[in-house]
Amino acid sequence: KSENFIKCRSNITSLVDCNNWVAEFGKINHLKWNSRSSTPNGKKITC
């Protein structure tokens, strides 16, 4: 288990679905997520 990696399961099938899921999950849990298309420092969100 990596400290910088969180694995979530969902029925995401596209990048649009991923963006919608992140927005909804963040709103429900009062979280702010910053996402971008680049991968600075080798970190990324994989949907």
mmCIF file of N, CA and C in Angstrom:
data_model
loop_
_atom_site.group_PDB
_atom_site.id
_atom_site.type_symbol
_atom_site.label_atom_id
_atom_site.label_comp_id
_atom_site.label_asym_id
_atom_site.label_seq_id
_atom_site.Cartn_x
_atom_site.Cartn_y
_atom_site.Cartn_z
ATOM 1 N N LYS A 1 0.843 -1.186 0.000
ATOM 2 C CA LYS A 1 0.000 0.000 0.000
ATOM 3 C C LYS A 1 0.884 1.242 0.000
ATOM 4 N N SER A 2 0.601 2.134 -0.900
ATOM 5 C CA SER A 2 1.331 3.392 -0.982
ATOM 6 C C SER A 2 0.575 4.467 -0.213
ATOM 7 N N GLU A 3 1.281 5.336 0.452
ATOM 8 C CA GLU A 3 0.655 6.429 1.189
ATOM 9 C C GLU A 3 0.078 7.489 0.257
ATOM 10 N N ASN A 4 0.515 7.519 -1.008
ATOM 11 C CA ASN A 4 0.065 8.530 -1.963
ATOM 12 C C ASN A 4 -0.942 7.985 -2.955
ATOM 13 N N PHE A 5 -1.524 6.827 -2.680
ATOM 14 C CA PHE A 5 -2.404 6.187 -3.649
ATOM 15 C C PHE A 5 -3.670 5.722 -2.952
ATOM 16 N N ILE A 6 -4.822 6.133 -3.478
ATOM 17 C CA ILE A 6 -6.112 5.707 -2.951
ATOM 18 C C ILE A 6 -6.851 5.003 -4.067
ATOM 19 N N LYS A 7 -7.334 3.804 -3.801
ATOM 20 C CA LYS A 7 -8.046 3.025 -4.807
ATOM 21 C C LYS A 7 -9.542 3.060 -4.502
ATOM 22 N N CYS A 8 -10.323 3.516 -5.459
ATOM 23 C CA CYS A 8 -11.780 3.579 -5.320
ATOM 24 C C CYS A 8 -12.398 2.753 -6.433
ATOM 25 N N ARG A 9 -13.532 2.162 -6.161
ATOM 26 C CA ARG A 9 -14.232 1.393 -7.192
ATOM 27 C C ARG A 9 -15.517 2.117 -7.549
ATOM 28 N N SER A 10 -15.795 2.185 -8.849
ATOM 29 C CA SER A 10 -17.000 2.841 -9.338
ATOM 30 C C SER A 10 -17.273 2.340 -10.744
ATOM 31 N N ASN A 11 -18.398 2.749 -11.323
ATOM 32 C CA ASN A 11 -18.753 2.333 -12.681
ATOM 33 C C ASN A 11 -18.341 3.388 -13.708
ATOM 34 N N ILE A 12 -17.164 3.950 -13.552
ATOM 35 C CA ILE A 12 -16.651 4.992 -14.440
ATOM 36 C C ILE A 12 -16.182 4.357 -15.745
ATOM 37 N N THR A 13 -16.640 4.924 -16.864
ATOM 38 C CA THR A 13 -16.255 4.378 -18.171
ATOM 39 C C THR A 13 -15.620 5.412 -19.088
ATOM 40 N N SER A 14 -15.531 6.675 -18.639
ATOM 41 C CA SER A 14 -14.940 7.712 -19.486
ATOM 42 C C SER A 14 -14.350 8.809 -18.606
ATOM 43 N N LEU A 15 -13.581 9.699 -19.222
ATOM 44 C CA LEU A 15 -13.004 10.818 -18.487
ATOM 45 C C LEU A 15 -14.093 11.752 -17.972
ATOM 46 N N VAL A 16 -15.160 11.923 -18.742
ATOM 47 C CA VAL A 16 -16.289 12.756 -18.309
ATOM 48 C C VAL A 16 -16.908 12.150 -17.048
ATOM 49 N N ASP A 17 -17.112 10.830 -17.052
ATOM 50 C CA ASP A 17 -17.633 10.146 -15.865
ATOM 51 C C ASP A 17 -16.707 10.354 -14.670
ATOM 52 N N CYS A 18 -15.409 10.283 -14.917
ATOM 53 C CA CYS A 18 -14.426 10.470 -13.851
ATOM 54 C C CYS A 18 -14.528 11.877 -13.268
ATOM 55 N N ASN A 19 -14.590 12.882 -14.124
ATOM 56 C CA ASN A 19 -14.706 14.267 -13.655
ATOM 57 C C ASN A 19 -15.989 14.473 -12.862
ATOM 58 N N ASN A 20 -17.095 13.897 -13.344
ATOM 59 C CA ASN A 20 -18.370 14.018 -12.637
ATOM 60 C C ASN A 20 -18.313 13.326 -11.280
ATOM 61 N N TRP A 21 -17.692 12.147 -11.239
ATOM 62 C CA TRP A 21 -17.576 11.404 -9.985
ATOM 63 C C TRP A 21 -16.741 12.185 -8.974
ATOM 64 N N VAL A 22 -15.622 12.735 -9.418
ATOM 65 C CA VAL A 22 -14.755 13.512 -8.524
ATOM 66 C C VAL A 22 -15.511 14.712 -7.967
ATOM 67 N N ALA A 23 -16.265 15.414 -8.823
ATOM 68 C CA ALA A 23 -17.030 16.579 -8.375
ATOM 69 C C ALA A 23 -18.101 16.171 -7.359
ATOM 70 N N GLU A 24 -18.836 15.105 -7.653
ATOM 71 C CA GLU A 24 -19.900 14.655 -6.754
ATOM 72 C C GLU A 24 -19.328 14.127 -5.435
ATOM 73 N N PHE A 25 -18.291 13.307 -5.505
ATOM 74 C CA PHE A 25 -17.663 12.756 -4.304
ATOM 75 C C PHE A 25 -17.116 13.875 -3.424
ATOM 76 N N GLY A 26 -16.479 14.867 -4.050
ATOM 77 C CA GLY A 26 -15.939 15.991 -3.301
ATOM 78 C C GLY A 26 -17.022 16.806 -2.625
ATOM 79 N N LYS A 27 -18.140 17.002 -3.312
ATOM 80 C CA LYS A 27 -19.247 17.775 -2.748
ATOM 81 C C LYS A 27 -19.872 17.034 -1.562
ATOM 82 N N ILE A 28 -20.087 15.735 -1.719
ATOM 83 C CA ILE A 28 -20.697 14.929 -0.657
ATOM 84 C C ILE A 28 -19.808 14.890 0.585
ATOM 85 N N ASN A 29 -18.509 14.779 0.389
ATOM 86 C CA ASN A 29 -17.564 14.618 1.495
ATOM 87 C C ASN A 29 -16.844 15.906 1.879
ATOM 88 N N HIS A 30 -17.276 17.033 1.304
ATOM 89 C CA HIS A 30 -16.684 18.343 1.600
ATOM 90 C C HIS A 30 -15.180 18.352 1.363
ATOM 91 N N LEU A 31 -14.770 17.785 0.210
ATOM 92 C CA LEU A 31 -13.362 17.729 -0.167
ATOM 93 C C LEU A 31 -13.114 18.615 -1.375
ATOM 94 N N LYS A 32 -11.917 19.149 -1.476
ATOM 95 C CA LYS A 32 -11.502 19.886 -2.664
ATOM 96 C C LYS A 32 -10.401 19.089 -3.328
ATOM 97 N N TRP A 33 -10.631 18.693 -4.566
ATOM 98 C CA TRP A 33 -9.645 17.923 -5.315
ATOM 99 C C TRP A 33 -9.115 18.790 -6.438
ATOM 100 N N ASN A 34 -7.816 18.826 -6.582
ATOM 101 C CA ASN A 34 -7.188 19.496 -7.713
ATOM 102 C C ASN A 34 -6.734 18.425 -8.691
ATOM 103 N N SER A 35 -7.198 18.534 -9.920
ATOM 104 C CA SER A 35 -6.761 17.567 -10.928
ATOM 105 C C SER A 35 -6.292 18.319 -12.152
ATOM 106 N N ARG A 36 -5.422 17.704 -12.901
ATOM 107 C CA ARG A 36 -4.882 18.312 -14.113
ATOM 108 C C ARG A 36 -4.505 17.208 -15.080
ATOM 109 N N SER A 37 -4.260 17.600 -16.315
ATOM 110 C CA SER A 37 -3.924 16.596 -17.323
ATOM 111 C C SER A 37 -2.456 16.179 -17.254
ATOM 112 N N SER A 38 -1.610 16.994 -16.655
ATOM 113 C CA SER A 38 -0.199 16.635 -16.534
ATOM 114 C C SER A 38 0.016 15.826 -15.254
ATOM 115 N N THR A 39 1.194 15.270 -15.108
ATOM 116 C CA THR A 39 1.498 14.475 -13.921
ATOM 117 C C THR A 39 2.764 14.986 -13.248
ATOM 118 N N PRO A 40 2.678 16.117 -12.520
ATOM 119 C CA PRO A 40 3.865 16.637 -11.846
ATOM 120 C C PRO A 40 4.347 15.665 -10.769
ATOM 121 N N ASN A 41 5.631 15.526 -10.641
ATOM 122 C CA ASN A 41 6.249 14.649 -9.642
ATOM 123 C C ASN A 41 5.808 13.193 -9.780
ATOM 124 N N GLY A 42 5.317 12.816 -10.948
ATOM 125 C CA GLY A 42 4.946 11.424 -11.175
ATOM 126 C C GLY A 42 3.675 10.981 -10.485
ATOM 127 N N LYS A 43 2.874 11.906 -9.967
ATOM 128 C CA LYS A 43 1.633 11.552 -9.283
ATOM 129 C C LYS A 43 0.463 11.779 -10.225
ATOM 130 N N LYS A 44 -0.540 10.915 -10.163
ATOM 131 C CA LYS A 44 -1.699 11.071 -11.033
ATOM 132 C C LYS A 44 -2.918 10.397 -10.433
ATOM 133 N N ILE A 45 -4.080 10.777 -10.918
ATOM 134 C CA ILE A 45 -5.330 10.108 -10.580
ATOM 135 C C ILE A 45 -5.679 9.228 -11.759
ATOM 136 N N THR A 46 -5.893 7.957 -11.512
ATOM 137 C CA THR A 46 -6.260 7.026 -12.575
ATOM 138 C C THR A 46 -7.705 6.631 -12.393
ATOM 139 N N CYS A 47 -8.497 6.883 -13.393
ATOM 140 C CA CYS A 47 -9.911 6.511 -13.341
ATOM 141 C C CYS A 47 -10.184 5.405 -14.331
#
